[in-house]
Short mmCIF file of the C-alpha atoms (twelve columns), coordinates in Angstrom:
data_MODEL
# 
_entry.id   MODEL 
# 
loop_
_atom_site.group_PDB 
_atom_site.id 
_atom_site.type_symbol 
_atom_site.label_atom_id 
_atom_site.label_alt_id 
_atom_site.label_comp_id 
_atom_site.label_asym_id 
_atom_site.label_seq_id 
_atom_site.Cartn_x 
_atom_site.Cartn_y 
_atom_site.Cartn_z 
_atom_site.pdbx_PDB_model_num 
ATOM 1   C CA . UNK A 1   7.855   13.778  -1.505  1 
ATOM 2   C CA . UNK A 2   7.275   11.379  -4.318  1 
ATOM 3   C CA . UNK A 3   4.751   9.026   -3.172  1 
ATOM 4   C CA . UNK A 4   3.901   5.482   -4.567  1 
ATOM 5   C CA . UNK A 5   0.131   3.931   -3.659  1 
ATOM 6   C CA . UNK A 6   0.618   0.203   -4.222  1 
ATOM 7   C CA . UNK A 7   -2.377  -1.954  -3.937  1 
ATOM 8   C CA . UNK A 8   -1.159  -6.052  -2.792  1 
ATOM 9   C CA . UNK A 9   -1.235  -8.533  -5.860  1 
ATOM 10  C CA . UNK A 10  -4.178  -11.249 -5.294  1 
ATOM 11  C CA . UNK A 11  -4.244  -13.254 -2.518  1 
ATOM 12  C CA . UNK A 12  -6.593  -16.703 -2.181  1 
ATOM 13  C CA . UNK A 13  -7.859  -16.607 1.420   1 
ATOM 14  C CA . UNK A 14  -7.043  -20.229 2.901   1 
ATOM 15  C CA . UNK A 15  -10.475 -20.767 4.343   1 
ATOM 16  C CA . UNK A 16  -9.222  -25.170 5.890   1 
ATOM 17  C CA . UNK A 17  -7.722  -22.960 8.537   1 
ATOM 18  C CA . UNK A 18  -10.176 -21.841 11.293  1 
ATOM 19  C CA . UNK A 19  -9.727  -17.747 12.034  1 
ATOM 20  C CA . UNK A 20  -6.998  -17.091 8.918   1 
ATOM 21  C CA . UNK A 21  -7.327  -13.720 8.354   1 
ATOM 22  C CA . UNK A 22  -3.943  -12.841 6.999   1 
ATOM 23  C CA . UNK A 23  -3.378  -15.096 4.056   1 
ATOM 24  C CA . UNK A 24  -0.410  -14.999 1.654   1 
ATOM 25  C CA . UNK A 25  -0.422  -14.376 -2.261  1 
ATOM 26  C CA . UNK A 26  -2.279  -17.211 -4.545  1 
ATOM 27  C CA . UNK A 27  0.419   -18.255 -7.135  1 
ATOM 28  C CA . UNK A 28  -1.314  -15.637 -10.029 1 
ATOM 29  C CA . UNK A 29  -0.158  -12.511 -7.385  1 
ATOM 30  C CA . UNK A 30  3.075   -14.325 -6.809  1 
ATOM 31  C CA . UNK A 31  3.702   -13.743 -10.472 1 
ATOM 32  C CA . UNK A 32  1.920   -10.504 -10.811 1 
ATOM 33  C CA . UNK A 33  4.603   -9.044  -7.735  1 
ATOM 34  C CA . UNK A 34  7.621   -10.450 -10.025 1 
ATOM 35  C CA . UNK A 35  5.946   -8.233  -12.684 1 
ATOM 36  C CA . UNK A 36  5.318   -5.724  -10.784 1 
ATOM 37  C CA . UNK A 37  9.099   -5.891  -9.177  1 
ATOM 38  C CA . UNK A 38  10.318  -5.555  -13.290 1 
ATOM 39  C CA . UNK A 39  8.706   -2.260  -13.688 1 
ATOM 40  C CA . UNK A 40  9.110   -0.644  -10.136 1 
ATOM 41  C CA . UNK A 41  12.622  -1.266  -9.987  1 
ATOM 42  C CA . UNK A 42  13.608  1.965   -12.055 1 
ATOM 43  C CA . UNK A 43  12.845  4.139   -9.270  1 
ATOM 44  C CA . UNK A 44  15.475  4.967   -6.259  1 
ATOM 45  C CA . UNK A 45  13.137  4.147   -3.326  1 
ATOM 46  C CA . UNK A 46  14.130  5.604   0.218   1 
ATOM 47  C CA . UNK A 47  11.806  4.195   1.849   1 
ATOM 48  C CA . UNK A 48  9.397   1.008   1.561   1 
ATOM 49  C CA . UNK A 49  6.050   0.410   4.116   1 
ATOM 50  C CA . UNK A 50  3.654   -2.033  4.191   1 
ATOM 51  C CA . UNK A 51  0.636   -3.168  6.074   1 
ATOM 52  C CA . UNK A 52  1.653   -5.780  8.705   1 
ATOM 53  C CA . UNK A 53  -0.279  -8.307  6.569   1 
ATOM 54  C CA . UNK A 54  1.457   -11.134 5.054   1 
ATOM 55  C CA . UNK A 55  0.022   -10.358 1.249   1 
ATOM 56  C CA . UNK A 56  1.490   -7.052  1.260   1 
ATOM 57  C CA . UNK A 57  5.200   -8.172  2.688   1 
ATOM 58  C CA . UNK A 58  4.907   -10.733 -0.473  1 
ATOM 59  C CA . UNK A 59  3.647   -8.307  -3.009  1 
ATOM 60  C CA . UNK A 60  6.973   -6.312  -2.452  1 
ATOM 61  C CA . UNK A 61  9.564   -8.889  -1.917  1 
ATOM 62  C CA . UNK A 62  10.516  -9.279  -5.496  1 
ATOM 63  C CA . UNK A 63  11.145  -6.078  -5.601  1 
ATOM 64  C CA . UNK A 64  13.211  -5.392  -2.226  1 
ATOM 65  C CA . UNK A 65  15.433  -8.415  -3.345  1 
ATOM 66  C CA . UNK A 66  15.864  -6.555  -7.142  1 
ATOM 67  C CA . UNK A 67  16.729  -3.332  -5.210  1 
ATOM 68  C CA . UNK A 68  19.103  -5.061  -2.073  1 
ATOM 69  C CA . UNK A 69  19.873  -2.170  -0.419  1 
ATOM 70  C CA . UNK A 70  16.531  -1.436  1.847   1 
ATOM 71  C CA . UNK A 71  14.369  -3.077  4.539   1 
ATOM 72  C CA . UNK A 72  10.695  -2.724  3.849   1 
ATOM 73  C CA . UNK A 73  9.045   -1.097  7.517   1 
ATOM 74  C CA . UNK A 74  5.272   -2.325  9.096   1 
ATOM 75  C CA . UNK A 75  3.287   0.183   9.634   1 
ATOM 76  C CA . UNK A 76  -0.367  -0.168  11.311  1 
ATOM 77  C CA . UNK A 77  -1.967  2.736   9.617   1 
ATOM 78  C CA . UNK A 78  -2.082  0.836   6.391   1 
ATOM 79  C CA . UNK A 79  -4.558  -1.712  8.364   1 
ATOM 80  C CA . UNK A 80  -8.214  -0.880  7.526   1 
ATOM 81  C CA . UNK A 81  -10.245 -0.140  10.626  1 
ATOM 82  C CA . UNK A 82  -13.787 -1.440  11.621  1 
ATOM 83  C CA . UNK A 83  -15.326 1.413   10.036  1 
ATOM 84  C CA . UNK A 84  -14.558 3.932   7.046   1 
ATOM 85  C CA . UNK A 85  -14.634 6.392   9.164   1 
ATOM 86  C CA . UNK A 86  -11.513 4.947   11.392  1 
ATOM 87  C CA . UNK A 87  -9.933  3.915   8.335   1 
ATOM 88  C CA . UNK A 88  -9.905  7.636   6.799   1 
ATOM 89  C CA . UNK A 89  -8.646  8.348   10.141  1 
ATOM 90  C CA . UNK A 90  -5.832  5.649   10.283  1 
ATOM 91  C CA . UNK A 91  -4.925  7.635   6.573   1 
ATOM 92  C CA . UNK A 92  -4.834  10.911  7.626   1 
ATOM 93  C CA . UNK A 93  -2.516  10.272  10.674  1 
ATOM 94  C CA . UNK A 94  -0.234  8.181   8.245   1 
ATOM 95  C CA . UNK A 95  -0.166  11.068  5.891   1 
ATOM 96  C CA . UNK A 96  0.823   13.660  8.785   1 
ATOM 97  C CA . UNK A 97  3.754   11.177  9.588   1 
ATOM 98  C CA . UNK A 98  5.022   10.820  6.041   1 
ATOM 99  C CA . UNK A 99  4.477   14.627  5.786   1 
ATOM 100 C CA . UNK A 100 6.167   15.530  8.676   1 
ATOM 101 C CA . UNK A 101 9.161   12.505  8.966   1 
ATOM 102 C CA . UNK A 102 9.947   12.230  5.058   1 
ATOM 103 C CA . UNK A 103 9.070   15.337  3.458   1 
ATOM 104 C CA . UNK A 104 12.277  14.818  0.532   1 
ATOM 105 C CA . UNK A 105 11.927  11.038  -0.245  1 
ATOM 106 C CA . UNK A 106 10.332  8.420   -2.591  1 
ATOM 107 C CA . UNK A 107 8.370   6.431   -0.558  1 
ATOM 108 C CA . UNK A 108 7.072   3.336   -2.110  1 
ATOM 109 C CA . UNK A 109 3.796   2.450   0.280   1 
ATOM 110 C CA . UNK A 110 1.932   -1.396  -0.314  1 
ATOM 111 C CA . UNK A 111 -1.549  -1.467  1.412   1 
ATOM 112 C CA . UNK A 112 -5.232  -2.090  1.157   1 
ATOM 113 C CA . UNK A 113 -8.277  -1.161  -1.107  1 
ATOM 114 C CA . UNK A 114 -9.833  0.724   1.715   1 
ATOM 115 C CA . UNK A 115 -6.866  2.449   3.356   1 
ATOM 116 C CA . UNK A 116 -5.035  2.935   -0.253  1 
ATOM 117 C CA . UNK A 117 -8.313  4.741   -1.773  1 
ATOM 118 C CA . UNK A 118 -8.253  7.015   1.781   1 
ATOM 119 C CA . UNK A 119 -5.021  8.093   1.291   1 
ATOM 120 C CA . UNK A 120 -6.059  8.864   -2.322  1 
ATOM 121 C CA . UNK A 121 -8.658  10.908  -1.209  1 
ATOM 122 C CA . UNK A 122 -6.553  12.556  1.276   1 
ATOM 123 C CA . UNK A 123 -3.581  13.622  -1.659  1 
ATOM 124 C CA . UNK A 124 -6.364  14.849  -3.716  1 
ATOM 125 C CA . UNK A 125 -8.055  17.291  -0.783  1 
ATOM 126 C CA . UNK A 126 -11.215 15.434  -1.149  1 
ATOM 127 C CA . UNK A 127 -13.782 14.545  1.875   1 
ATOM 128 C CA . UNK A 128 -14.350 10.849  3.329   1 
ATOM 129 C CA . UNK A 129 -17.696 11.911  1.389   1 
ATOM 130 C CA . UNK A 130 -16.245 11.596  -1.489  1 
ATOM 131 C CA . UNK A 131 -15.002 7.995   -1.053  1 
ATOM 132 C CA . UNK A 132 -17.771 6.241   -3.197  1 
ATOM 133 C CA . UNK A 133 -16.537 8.181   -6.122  1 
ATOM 134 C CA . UNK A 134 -13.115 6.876   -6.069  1 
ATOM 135 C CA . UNK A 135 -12.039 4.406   -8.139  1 
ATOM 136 C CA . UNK A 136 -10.790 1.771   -6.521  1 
ATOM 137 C CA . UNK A 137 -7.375  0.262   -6.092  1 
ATOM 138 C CA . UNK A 138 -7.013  -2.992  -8.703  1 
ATOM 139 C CA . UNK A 139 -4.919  -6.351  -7.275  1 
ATOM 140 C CA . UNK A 140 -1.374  -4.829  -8.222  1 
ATOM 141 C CA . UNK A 141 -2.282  -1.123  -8.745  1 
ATOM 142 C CA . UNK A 142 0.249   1.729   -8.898  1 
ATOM 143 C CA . UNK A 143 -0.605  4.960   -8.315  1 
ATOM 144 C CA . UNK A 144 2.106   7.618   -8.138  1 
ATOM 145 C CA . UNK A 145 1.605   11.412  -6.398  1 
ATOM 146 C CA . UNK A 146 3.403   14.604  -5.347  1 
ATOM 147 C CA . UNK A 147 3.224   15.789  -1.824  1 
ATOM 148 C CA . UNK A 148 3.873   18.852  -0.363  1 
# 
C-alpha cells in the first residue's frame, strides 16, 4: 500500500460560539487546500479518509472535486483520544484495518497532529515512547510511506 499522511490546512477556531469544537478552515487554509489540491492531484487515489471533523473534510475538497471520481470516507480512528496513550491506540487499530482491508491501494488519509504523528510512529516500528521525538505534522503536511 502507498500511504499518504495529510495533516488539515489551518483552521481559526470560532470561539462567539459557546462549545465549537469542530471549526472549519480560516480563509489562509482555504487557499493552502487549493494548493495543496494542485500538487496532490497527480496521484491515482483509491481511497480518501478523513477525521469526522469539519477542517479535514475542507482540507480535501479541492482535491476530491479535481479528481471527480471518489467519495472521501469518515473514519473515527483519525480522532485524537483523551490521552496519547488512546490516541496511539486509535492508530494502531486504524493501521490493522488499512493493513488488512486495502493492502494494494493508494490511500490518501487527512487527520490530526496527534493521531497523524502516531501513525508515523507506527509505519516507522517506533514505540509511543518515542513520540516526543517526532517531528510534528505542519498545517498542510504531506507525508508519503510504503506499507507492507
Amino acid at each position: 500500500m502507498k500511504l499518504f499522511l495529510l495533516r488539515h490546512t489551518e483552521y481559526t477556531p470560532d470561539f462567539s460560539i459557546a462549545g465549537n469544537v469542530d471549526p472549519g478552515l480560516s480563509e489562509d487554509g482555504k487557499k493552502h487546500a487549493e494548493v495543496l489540491a494542485e500538487k496532490l492531484a497527480g496521484e491515482t487515489y483509491n481511497y480518501i479518509f478523513v477525521s469526522p471533523k469539519k477542517r479535514t473534510l475542507e482540507t480535501v475538497l479541492p482535491l476530491i472535486e479535481r479528481l471527480k471520481n471518489i467519495e472521501p470516507m469518515e473514519n473515527n480512528f483519525l480522532l485524537e483520544g483523551d490521552s496519547l496513550e488512546e490516541t496511539f491506540g486509535r492508530a494502531q487499530s486504524f493501521l490493522d484495518f488499512l493493513k488488512k482491508d486495502f493492502q494494494d491501494a493508494t490511500v490518501l488519509t487527512c487527520g490530526h497532529q496527534i493521531s497523524l504523528s502516531c501513525l508515523a510512529l507506527l509505519l516507522r516500528g517506533e514505540p509511543l515512547e518515542r513520540f516526543s521525538d517526532t517531528e510534528p505534522f505542519e498545517y498542510g503536511e504531506v507525508r508519503t510511506f510504503g506499507v507492507k
